[in-house]
Structures are given as C-alpha cells and as structure tokens.
Amino acid sequence: MEVREVALAAGESYELRLTGRGARGYVWTWQVTGDADAVSVSEAVPAPAQVVPGASVERSYLVRGRCPGGRARIRFAQIRPPYPDEAPYDEFVLEVEVTAAP
C-alpha cells in the first residue's frame, strides 16, 4: 500500500491517477476520515480512447481542498463489489493538509 502526502490550498485540486482493473471486475472506492469536510473527492470523466479489451485502464480522481486548517486521510481501495468480504486487490492512502489560499 502506497501512502502519499499533499498540501492543498483551499480551492486547489490534486489529480490522482490509479490503475483500473475493470475488466477483472474491480472498482476503486474511497473513504475520507479525519476532517472529512476539508476535502472533496470526485472521479474525473475520462477522455474517450481506444482501449484494447482486457487492458488496464487508468482512473483519475480529483481531490479538492475546501476548509483551511483541515487534515484528511483518503483511503482508496480496489475491490470487487460482488465479494465484499474479499480483501482489496490494491490500496492507496492520500494524506491531505489544507492550507489557506495564497
């Protein structure tokens, strides 16, 4: 599991790219802990592309700083929804500190 730390100003965004495995039934989910109101997370709309069937597709997520002084921990987990008790295939943690806008 990789852990990354970033500092964002309020209103600033950070793009996180994670390798998808949708062809194998895996999806990325996320959970925000700490100051959950300090950040927002959304999945970026991918640009249309030629994808070979069965190939891994990169997924992109936008994390935006909202409340200065907040600290949040976002845990991304790659799971297969039909098997909720199965351990995640992959995990990624993003530690975010939100600062005042410059």
XYZ file of N, CA and C in Angstrom:
306
model
N 0.844 -1.170 0.000
C 0.000 0.000 0.000
C 0.893 1.237 0.000
N 0.630 2.103 -0.944
C 1.390 3.351 -1.050
C 0.679 4.443 -0.262
N 1.472 5.285 0.412
C 0.936 6.438 1.141
C 1.622 7.676 0.592
N 0.822 8.685 0.254
C 1.364 9.935 -0.284
C 0.774 11.100 0.508
N 1.585 12.117 0.753
C 1.122 13.313 1.457
C 1.133 14.493 0.503
N 0.063 15.303 0.548
C -0.001 16.507 -0.267
C -0.562 17.647 0.578
N -0.149 18.859 0.246
C -0.712 20.060 0.857
C -1.433 20.830 -0.241
N -2.686 21.165 0.008
C -3.501 21.901 -0.965
C -4.001 23.181 -0.332
N -4.009 24.246 -1.106
C -4.649 25.472 -0.658
C -6.155 25.300 -0.829
N -6.922 26.026 -0.051
C -8.383 25.968 -0.200
C -8.723 26.340 -1.643
N -9.522 25.516 -2.318
C -9.890 25.743 -3.710
C -8.964 25.077 -4.705
N -7.803 24.646 -4.273
C -6.848 23.981 -5.163
C -7.212 22.504 -5.297
N -6.892 21.914 -6.457
C -7.193 20.497 -6.642
C -5.926 19.716 -6.978
N -6.003 18.426 -6.743
C -4.902 17.496 -6.987
C -5.484 16.322 -7.760
N -4.850 15.945 -8.854
C -5.326 14.815 -9.640
C -4.525 13.570 -9.284
N -5.245 12.520 -8.930
C -4.637 11.250 -8.582
C -5.029 10.230 -9.642
N -4.040 9.554 -10.219
C -4.304 8.543 -11.248
C -3.973 7.166 -10.674
N -4.945 6.272 -10.786
C -4.784 4.911 -10.289
C -5.100 3.921 -11.408
N -4.370 2.828 -11.458
C -4.596 1.815 -12.486
C -5.876 1.050 -12.193
N -6.759 1.010 -13.181
C -8.016 0.289 -13.031
C -7.894 -1.149 -13.507
N -8.778 -1.982 -13.014
C -8.852 -3.385 -13.431
C -10.312 -3.766 -13.617
N -11.045 -2.902 -14.307
C -12.470 -3.104 -14.536
C -12.790 -4.374 -15.288
N -11.906 -4.775 -16.191
C -12.147 -5.990 -16.959
C -12.147 -7.228 -16.063
N -11.541 -7.099 -14.909
C -11.499 -8.216 -13.954
C -12.544 -8.049 -12.851
N -13.374 -7.003 -12.967
C -14.449 -6.792 -12.006
C -14.102 -5.908 -10.825
N -12.927 -5.268 -10.844
C -12.511 -4.416 -9.731
C -12.896 -2.957 -9.982
N -13.276 -2.268 -8.914
C -13.549 -0.836 -8.967
C -12.815 -0.177 -7.790
N -12.499 1.099 -7.961
C -11.885 1.862 -6.880
C -12.996 2.513 -6.059
N -12.890 2.392 -4.743
C -13.785 3.102 -3.828
C -12.909 3.965 -2.932
N -13.506 4.933 -2.261
C -12.717 5.750 -1.349
C -13.522 6.075 -0.110
N -12.771 6.316 0.981
C -13.366 6.693 2.254
C -12.516 7.808 2.841
N -13.168 8.888 3.275
C -12.467 10.036 3.848
C -12.631 9.996 5.361
N -11.508 10.097 6.079
C -11.543 10.174 7.533
C -10.779 11.413 7.968
N -10.808 11.708 9.253
C -10.209 12.942 9.746
C -11.210 14.060 9.555
N -10.761 15.203 9.062
C -11.652 16.331 8.776
C -12.283 16.103 7.408
N -13.339 15.315 7.374
C -13.953 14.927 6.097
C -14.449 16.130 5.300
N -14.818 17.225 5.967
C -15.288 18.419 5.263
C -14.145 19.235 4.657
N -12.910 18.885 4.978
C -11.756 19.650 4.497
C -11.478 19.409 3.013
N -11.961 18.282 2.479
C -11.690 17.930 1.085
C -12.957 17.396 0.419
N -12.936 17.419 -0.901
C -13.962 16.722 -1.679
C -13.239 15.826 -2.666
N -13.849 14.689 -2.989
C -13.257 13.723 -3.912
C -14.287 13.417 -4.991
N -13.845 13.432 -6.235
C -14.738 13.063 -7.333
C -13.929 12.337 -8.396
N -14.620 11.484 -9.132
C -13.959 10.775 -10.226
C -13.996 11.662 -11.454
N -12.849 11.850 -12.083
C -12.771 12.665 -13.295
C -13.328 11.868 -14.463
N -13.987 12.551 -15.365
C -14.540 11.893 -16.547
C -13.398 11.604 -17.517
N -13.187 10.331 -17.856
C -12.081 10.001 -18.757
C -12.378 10.436 -20.189
N -11.333 10.811 -20.887
C -11.470 11.157 -22.304
C -11.658 9.876 -23.100
N -12.448 9.918 -24.159
C -12.620 8.715 -24.981
C -11.267 8.277 -25.552
N -11.050 6.987 -25.527
C -9.770 6.471 -26.027
C -9.976 5.068 -26.583
N -9.046 4.667 -27.386
C -9.058 3.301 -27.895
C -8.473 2.410 -26.806
N -9.259 1.471 -26.332
C -8.795 0.574 -25.286
C -8.900 -0.852 -25.797
N -7.834 -1.576 -25.634
C -7.808 -2.972 -26.023
C -8.611 -3.764 -24.986
N -9.516 -4.640 -25.414
C -10.295 -5.416 -24.458
C -9.398 -6.160 -23.470
N -9.740 -6.046 -22.191
C -8.974 -6.711 -21.141
C -7.794 -5.916 -20.633
N -7.479 -4.784 -21.268
C -6.331 -3.969 -20.843
C -6.693 -3.155 -19.606
N -5.689 -2.833 -18.804
C -5.893 -1.972 -17.647
C -6.146 -0.548 -18.118
N -7.077 0.123 -17.463
C -7.416 1.496 -17.809
C -7.146 2.373 -16.595
N -6.451 3.463 -16.801
C -6.134 4.366 -15.718
C -7.376 5.141 -15.302
N -7.627 5.233 -13.997
C -8.740 6.000 -13.460
C -8.167 7.277 -12.836
N -8.910 8.358 -12.930
C -8.433 9.644 -12.439
C -9.423 10.206 -11.424
N -8.896 10.692 -10.311
C -9.722 11.241 -9.232
C -9.226 12.640 -8.890
N -10.154 13.560 -8.657
C -9.810 14.928 -8.282
C -10.100 15.129 -6.806
N -9.075 15.546 -6.077
C -9.202 15.864 -4.663
C -9.064 17.376 -4.558
N -10.060 18.019 -3.969
C -10.051 19.481 -3.873
C -10.044 19.891 -2.405
N -9.130 20.832 -2.076
C -9.079 21.391 -0.727
C -10.258 22.338 -0.512
N -10.913 22.220 0.637
C -12.091 23.050 0.896
C -11.931 23.956 2.116
N -11.540 23.408 3.254
C -11.503 24.170 4.505
C -10.072 24.309 5.012
N -9.537 25.543 5.041
C -8.176 25.747 5.537
C -8.026 25.242 6.971
N -6.879 24.664 7.244
C -6.594 24.151 8.582
C -7.035 22.710 8.772
N -7.675 22.139 7.792
C -8.155 20.761 7.905
C -7.122 19.746 7.462
N -7.249 18.551 8.013
C -6.401 17.420 7.620
C -7.308 16.223 7.395
N -7.168 15.608 6.256
C -8.000 14.451 5.920
C -7.126 13.314 5.411
N -7.622 12.117 5.600
C -6.953 10.905 5.105
C -7.954 10.219 4.181
N -7.541 9.999 2.934
C -8.421 9.358 1.953
C -7.828 7.989 1.631
N -8.610 6.961 1.902
C -8.166 5.592 1.633
C -8.912 5.079 0.410
N -8.159 4.837 -0.654
C -8.705 4.253 -1.877
C -8.469 2.742 -1.795
N -9.501 1.962 -2.111
C -9.375 0.511 -2.095
C -9.948 -0.045 -3.392
N -9.231 -0.960 -4.000
C -9.685 -1.583 -5.243
C -10.336 -2.916 -4.873
N -11.662 -2.966 -5.054
C -12.433 -4.127 -4.616
C -13.296 -4.673 -5.746
N -13.844 -5.853 -5.509
C -14.845 -6.424 -6.415
C -16.166 -6.405 -5.650
N -17.111 -5.534 -6.039
C -18.368 -5.389 -5.293
C -19.124 -6.686 -5.017
N -19.124 -7.681 -5.923
C -19.868 -8.904 -5.605
C -19.266 -9.702 -4.437
N -18.034 -9.371 -4.050
C -17.340 -10.108 -2.993
C -16.892 -9.151 -1.884
N -17.828 -8.631 -1.074
C -17.494 -7.602 -0.076
C -16.550 -8.077 1.031
N -16.465 -9.383 1.287
C -15.581 -9.880 2.338
C -14.170 -10.174 1.850
N -13.957 -10.072 0.553
C -12.644 -10.313 -0.036
C -11.731 -9.115 0.246
N -10.473 -9.376 0.544
C -9.510 -8.292 0.773
C -9.331 -7.476 -0.499
N -9.066 -6.163 -0.371
C -8.840 -5.336 -1.560
C -7.648 -5.849 -2.369
N -7.736 -5.707 -3.685
C -6.639 -6.091 -4.565
C -5.472 -5.126 -4.393
N -5.811 -3.848 -4.217
C -4.793 -2.807 -4.059
C -5.366 -1.711 -3.178
N -4.491 -0.969 -2.514
C -4.907 0.154 -1.675
C -3.950 1.317 -1.877
N -4.460 2.514 -1.659
C -3.656 3.730 -1.777
C -4.191 4.723 -0.760
N -3.314 5.357 0.003
C -3.740 6.338 1.009
C -3.160 7.697 0.640
N -4.022 8.704 0.664
C -3.608 10.077 0.397
C -3.879 10.903 1.646
N -2.814 11.439 2.239
C -2.912 12.319 3.412
C -2.939 13.746 2.890
N -3.968 14.514 3.230
C -4.121 15.864 2.695
C -4.184 16.884 3.817
N -3.360 17.907 3.706
C -3.422 19.061 4.604
C -3.906 20.243 3.765
N -4.935 20.925 4.255
C -5.489 22.055 3.520
C -5.024 23.351 4.188
N -4.393 24.208 3.390
C -3.877 25.471 3.884
C -4.732 26.627 3.360
N -4.496 27.812 3.894
C -5.215 28.995 3.415
C -4.779 29.305 1.985
N -5.693 29.856 1.208
C -5.373 30.222 -0.185
C -4.255 31.255 -0.189
N -3.341 31.165 -1.156
C -2.203 32.105 -1.198
C -2.640 33.535 -1.490
